[in-house]
């Protein structure tokens, strides 16, 4: 009898564990990816596509549309355009955010800042607060978007987004950087994989 009770408890314990394990297995991390270029053949969009492929199966990367947002105007805070509502939902629903941006005139592109401003308002209703962030960037210049990324860090700090500090990735790009399948060369991919591993740990540690 005693044995059968223990066996019963043990079976229940196993069932509880397996349910929990199933929950963990089912957990997915949705990452909102924001590309700071609207250009059709954007290197940064290719970069965003390439890095997403290096994520683990439980990470779902979705590029967020920012090209149809109106210019931010504080007068519209009480009646946001549908594209603004969609952007805020995309950010709110995500467990993490990934910015992939070029550098424009030693800063971030206006389209990116416009999107950031939209989702930060109305005052007190920012969608960004607490979302773990990663940032990457590429440019054709030798410093590979370094100044833009530094400026973006400043903005993300103000928005209260825990942002991965290391490793940093400043990718200098040209037409040969991505092959016909959108892949980078093996050495670059190895480095990007290391960045992705850090980013995954960062999101898991900081997601709400
Ligand atoms: C640039 N570019 C550029 N590059 C850079 O390294 N530092 C810079 O300050 C600038 N400034 C700049 C301003 C503007 C208005 C443009 C259009 C471009 C070059 C830029 O890195 C290059 O065009 C990238 O290819 C842009 O990224 P996407 O569109 O390919 O993703």
JSON list of N, CA, C and O and ligand atoms in Angstrom, two decimals, residues 37 39 41-45 102-107 138-145 173, ligand 1:
[
{"chain": "A", "resi": 37, "resn": "UNK", "atom": "N", "xyz": [16.28, 52.11, -41.85]},
{"chain": "A", "resi": 37, "resn": "UNK", "atom": "CA", "xyz": [16.36, 52.55, -43.25]},
{"chain": "A", "resi": 37, "resn": "UNK", "atom": "C", "xyz": [15.12, 52.09, -43.98]},
{"chain": "A", "resi": 37, "resn": "UNK", "atom": "O", "xyz": [14.67, 50.96, -43.80]},
{"chain": "A", "resi": 39, "resn": "UNK", "atom": "N", "xyz": [15.08, 52.24, -47.34]},
{"chain": "A", "resi": 39, "resn": "UNK", "atom": "CA", "xyz": [15.58, 51.97, -48.70]},
{"chain": "A", "resi": 39, "resn": "UNK", "atom": "C", "xyz": [15.27, 50.53, -49.11]},
{"chain": "A", "resi": 39, "resn": "UNK", "atom": "O", "xyz": [15.47, 49.60, -48.33]},
{"chain": "A", "resi": 41, "resn": "UNK", "atom": "N", "xyz": [16.75, 48.43, -51.09]},
{"chain": "A", "resi": 41, "resn": "UNK", "atom": "CA", "xyz": [17.88, 47.48, -51.04]},
{"chain": "A", "resi": 41, "resn": "UNK", "atom": "C", "xyz": [18.75, 47.72, -49.80]},
{"chain": "A", "resi": 41, "resn": "UNK", "atom": "O", "xyz": [19.97, 47.48, -49.85]},
{"chain": "A", "resi": 42, "resn": "UNK", "atom": "N", "xyz": [18.15, 48.16, -48.74]},
{"chain": "A", "resi": 42, "resn": "UNK", "atom": "CA", "xyz": [18.89, 48.51, -47.52]},
{"chain": "A", "resi": 42, "resn": "UNK", "atom": "C", "xyz": [19.81, 47.38, -47.03]},
{"chain": "A", "resi": 42, "resn": "UNK", "atom": "O", "xyz": [19.37, 46.25, -46.83]},
{"chain": "A", "resi": 43, "resn": "UNK", "atom": "N", "xyz": [21.06, 47.74, -46.80]},
{"chain": "A", "resi": 43, "resn": "UNK", "atom": "CA", "xyz": [21.99, 46.78, -46.20]},
{"chain": "A", "resi": 43, "resn": "UNK", "atom": "C", "xyz": [21.54, 46.42, -44.78]},
{"chain": "A", "resi": 43, "resn": "UNK", "atom": "O", "xyz": [21.69, 45.28, -44.34]},
{"chain": "A", "resi": 44, "resn": "UNK", "atom": "N", "xyz": [21.00, 47.40, -44.09]},
{"chain": "A", "resi": 44, "resn": "UNK", "atom": "CA", "xyz": [20.59, 47.13, -42.71]},
{"chain": "A", "resi": 44, "resn": "UNK", "atom": "C", "xyz": [19.41, 46.17, -42.64]},
{"chain": "A", "resi": 44, "resn": "UNK", "atom": "O", "xyz": [19.30, 45.39, -41.70]},
{"chain": "A", "resi": 45, "resn": "UNK", "atom": "N", "xyz": [18.54, 46.23, -43.64]},
{"chain": "A", "resi": 45, "resn": "UNK", "atom": "CA", "xyz": [17.43, 45.27, -43.67]},
{"chain": "A", "resi": 45, "resn": "UNK", "atom": "C", "xyz": [17.98, 43.85, -43.94]},
{"chain": "A", "resi": 45, "resn": "UNK", "atom": "O", "xyz": [17.57, 42.89, -43.31]},
{"chain": "A", "resi": 102, "resn": "UNK", "atom": "N", "xyz": [21.40, 52.27, -39.94]},
{"chain": "A", "resi": 102, "resn": "UNK", "atom": "CA", "xyz": [22.56, 52.94, -40.53]},
{"chain": "A", "resi": 102, "resn": "UNK", "atom": "C", "xyz": [22.86, 54.23, -39.77]},
{"chain": "A", "resi": 102, "resn": "UNK", "atom": "O", "xyz": [22.11, 54.59, -38.85]},
{"chain": "A", "resi": 103, "resn": "UNK", "atom": "N", "xyz": [23.92, 54.87, -40.16]},
{"chain": "A", "resi": 103, "resn": "UNK", "atom": "CA", "xyz": [24.26, 56.19, -39.59]},
{"chain": "A", "resi": 103, "resn": "UNK", "atom": "C", "xyz": [23.95, 57.23, -40.65]},
{"chain": "A", "resi": 103, "resn": "UNK", "atom": "O", "xyz": [24.36, 57.08, -41.80]},
{"chain": "A", "resi": 104, "resn": "UNK", "atom": "N", "xyz": [23.22, 58.25, -40.26]},
{"chain": "A", "resi": 104, "resn": "UNK", "atom": "CA", "xyz": [22.95, 59.38, -41.17]},
{"chain": "A", "resi": 104, "resn": "UNK", "atom": "C", "xyz": [23.54, 60.64, -40.53]},
{"chain": "A", "resi": 104, "resn": "UNK", "atom": "O", "xyz": [23.11, 61.05, -39.45]},
{"chain": "A", "resi": 105, "resn": "UNK", "atom": "N", "xyz": [24.50, 61.24, -41.20]},
{"chain": "A", "resi": 105, "resn": "UNK", "atom": "CA", "xyz": [25.08, 62.51, -40.73]},
{"chain": "A", "resi": 105, "resn": "UNK", "atom": "C", "xyz": [25.47, 62.44, -39.26]},
{"chain": "A", "resi": 105, "resn": "UNK", "atom": "O", "xyz": [25.12, 63.29, -38.45]},
{"chain": "A", "resi": 106, "resn": "UNK", "atom": "N", "xyz": [26.17, 61.34, -38.94]},
{"chain": "A", "resi": 106, "resn": "UNK", "atom": "CA", "xyz": [26.72, 61.11, -37.59]},
{"chain": "A", "resi": 106, "resn": "UNK", "atom": "C", "xyz": [25.63, 61.01, -36.51]},
{"chain": "A", "resi": 106, "resn": "UNK", "atom": "O", "xyz": [25.88, 61.33, -35.35]},
{"chain": "A", "resi": 107, "resn": "UNK", "atom": "N", "xyz": [24.44, 60.52, -36.92]},
{"chain": "A", "resi": 107, "resn": "UNK", "atom": "CA", "xyz": [23.38, 60.30, -35.94]},
{"chain": "A", "resi": 107, "resn": "UNK", "atom": "C", "xyz": [22.47, 59.20, -36.47]},
{"chain": "A", "resi": 107, "resn": "UNK", "atom": "O", "xyz": [22.81, 58.52, -37.44]},
{"chain": "A", "resi": 138, "resn": "UNK", "atom": "N", "xyz": [24.98, 48.94, -39.61]},
{"chain": "A", "resi": 138, "resn": "UNK", "atom": "CA", "xyz": [25.99, 48.84, -40.66]},
{"chain": "A", "resi": 138, "resn": "UNK", "atom": "C", "xyz": [25.95, 50.10, -41.50]},
{"chain": "A", "resi": 138, "resn": "UNK", "atom": "O", "xyz": [24.92, 50.78, -41.59]},
{"chain": "A", "resi": 139, "resn": "UNK", "atom": "N", "xyz": [27.10, 50.42, -42.05]},
{"chain": "A", "resi": 139, "resn": "UNK", "atom": "CA", "xyz": [27.15, 51.52, -43.01]},
{"chain": "A", "resi": 139, "resn": "UNK", "atom": "C", "xyz": [28.30, 51.26, -43.96]},
{"chain": "A", "resi": 139, "resn": "UNK", "atom": "O", "xyz": [29.15, 50.39, -43.70]},
{"chain": "A", "resi": 140, "resn": "UNK", "atom": "N", "xyz": [28.31, 52.02, -45.04]},
{"chain": "A", "resi": 140, "resn": "UNK", "atom": "CA", "xyz": [29.39, 51.85, -46.00]},
{"chain": "A", "resi": 140, "resn": "UNK", "atom": "C", "xyz": [30.65, 52.55, -45.52]},
{"chain": "A", "resi": 140, "resn": "UNK", "atom": "O", "xyz": [31.72, 52.36, -46.09]},
{"chain": "A", "resi": 141, "resn": "UNK", "atom": "N", "xyz": [30.52, 53.34, -44.46]},
{"chain": "A", "resi": 141, "resn": "UNK", "atom": "CA", "xyz": [31.67, 54.06, -43.92]},
{"chain": "A", "resi": 141, "resn": "UNK", "atom": "C", "xyz": [32.52, 53.16, -43.03]},
{"chain": "A", "resi": 141, "resn": "UNK", "atom": "O", "xyz": [32.05, 52.14, -42.52]},
{"chain": "A", "resi": 142, "resn": "UNK", "atom": "N", "xyz": [33.77, 53.59, -42.80]},
{"chain": "A", "resi": 142, "resn": "UNK", "atom": "CA", "xyz": [34.73, 52.78, -42.06]},
{"chain": "A", "resi": 142, "resn": "UNK", "atom": "C", "xyz": [34.30, 52.52, -40.62]},
{"chain": "A", "resi": 142, "resn": "UNK", "atom": "O", "xyz": [34.64, 51.48, -40.04]},
{"chain": "A", "resi": 143, "resn": "UNK", "atom": "N", "xyz": [33.55, 53.44, -40.02]},
{"chain": "A", "resi": 143, "resn": "UNK", "atom": "CA", "xyz": [33.20, 53.24, -38.61]},
{"chain": "A", "resi": 143, "resn": "UNK", "atom": "C", "xyz": [31.87, 52.50, -38.43]},
{"chain": "A", "resi": 143, "resn": "UNK", "atom": "O", "xyz": [31.38, 52.35, -37.30]},
{"chain": "A", "resi": 144, "resn": "UNK", "atom": "N", "xyz": [31.30, 52.04, -39.55]},
{"chain": "A", "resi": 144, "resn": "UNK", "atom": "CA", "xyz": [30.16, 51.11, -39.49]},
{"chain": "A", "resi": 144, "resn": "UNK", "atom": "C", "xyz": [29.03, 51.47, -38.55]},
{"chain": "A", "resi": 144, "resn": "UNK", "atom": "O", "xyz": [28.53, 50.61, -37.83]},
{"chain": "A", "resi": 145, "resn": "UNK", "atom": "N", "xyz": [28.62, 52.71, -38.52]},
{"chain": "A", "resi": 145, "resn": "UNK", "atom": "CA", "xyz": [27.45, 53.18, -37.73]},
{"chain": "A", "resi": 145, "resn": "UNK", "atom": "C", "xyz": [27.75, 53.39, -36.25]},
{"chain": "A", "resi": 145, "resn": "UNK", "atom": "O", "xyz": [26.83, 53.52, -35.44]},
{"chain": "A", "resi": 173, "resn": "UNK", "atom": "N", "xyz": [29.79, 47.69, -44.66]},
{"chain": "A", "resi": 173, "resn": "UNK", "atom": "CA", "xyz": [29.17, 46.85, -45.70]},
{"chain": "A", "resi": 173, "resn": "UNK", "atom": "C", "xyz": [29.45, 47.37, -47.10]},
{"chain": "A", "resi": 173, "resn": "UNK", "atom": "O", "xyz": [29.73, 48.55, -47.31]},
{"chain": "B", "resi": 1, "resn": "LIG", "atom": "C1", "xyz": [24.75, 58.41, -45.13]},
{"chain": "B", "resi": 1, "resn": "LIG", "atom": "N1", "xyz": [25.80, 57.52, -44.92]},
{"chain": "B", "resi": 1, "resn": "LIG", "atom": "C2", "xyz": [26.64, 57.67, -43.83]},
{"chain": "B", "resi": 1, "resn": "LIG", "atom": "N2", "xyz": [27.54, 56.70, -43.48]},
{"chain": "B", "resi": 1, "resn": "LIG", "atom": "C3", "xyz": [28.30, 56.85, -42.37]},
{"chain": "B", "resi": 1, "resn": "LIG", "atom": "O1", "xyz": [29.11, 55.95, -42.07]},
{"chain": "B", "resi": 1, "resn": "LIG", "atom": "N3", "xyz": [28.19, 57.95, -41.57]},
{"chain": "B", "resi": 1, "resn": "LIG", "atom": "C4", "xyz": [27.32, 58.96, -41.87]},
{"chain": "B", "resi": 1, "resn": "LIG", "atom": "O2", "xyz": [27.23, 59.93, -41.12]},
{"chain": "B", "resi": 1, "resn": "LIG", "atom": "C5", "xyz": [26.51, 58.83, -43.03]},
{"chain": "B", "resi": 1, "resn": "LIG", "atom": "N4", "xyz": [25.60, 59.80, -43.35]},
{"chain": "B", "resi": 1, "resn": "LIG", "atom": "C6", "xyz": [24.67, 59.56, -44.33]},
{"chain": "B", "resi": 1, "resn": "LIG", "atom": "C7", "xyz": [23.59, 60.46, -44.50]},
{"chain": "B", "resi": 1, "resn": "LIG", "atom": "C8", "xyz": [22.62, 60.17, -45.41]},
{"chain": "B", "resi": 1, "resn": "LIG", "atom": "C9", "xyz": [21.43, 61.09, -45.53]},
{"chain": "B", "resi": 1, "resn": "LIG", "atom": "C10", "xyz": [22.69, 59.02, -46.21]},
{"chain": "B", "resi": 1, "resn": "LIG", "atom": "C11", "xyz": [21.60, 58.69, -47.22]},
{"chain": "B", "resi": 1, "resn": "LIG", "atom": "C12", "xyz": [23.74, 58.16, -46.07]},
{"chain": "B", "resi": 1, "resn": "LIG", "atom": "C13", "xyz": [25.96, 56.35, -45.79]},
{"chain": "B", "resi": 1, "resn": "LIG", "atom": "C14", "xyz": [25.14, 55.19, -45.29]},
{"chain": "B", "resi": 1, "resn": "LIG", "atom": "O3", "xyz": [25.89, 54.50, -44.33]},
{"chain": "B", "resi": 1, "resn": "LIG", "atom": "C15", "xyz": [24.80, 54.23, -46.44]},
{"chain": "B", "resi": 1, "resn": "LIG", "atom": "O4", "xyz": [24.04, 54.93, -47.40]},
{"chain": "B", "resi": 1, "resn": "LIG", "atom": "C16", "xyz": [24.08, 53.00, -45.97]},
{"chain": "B", "resi": 1, "resn": "LIG", "atom": "O5", "xyz": [24.06, 52.08, -47.03]},
{"chain": "B", "resi": 1, "resn": "LIG", "atom": "C17", "xyz": [22.68, 53.31, -45.53]},
{"chain": "B", "resi": 1, "resn": "LIG", "atom": "O6", "xyz": [22.07, 52.17, -44.98]},
{"chain": "B", "resi": 1, "resn": "LIG", "atom": "P1", "xyz": [21.05, 51.23, -45.78]},
{"chain": "B", "resi": 1, "resn": "LIG", "atom": "O7", "xyz": [19.99, 52.10, -46.39]},
{"chain": "B", "resi": 1, "resn": "LIG", "atom": "O8", "xyz": [21.84, 50.53, -46.86]},
{"chain": "B", "resi": 1, "resn": "LIG", "atom": "O9", "xyz": [20.53, 50.30, -44.76]}
]
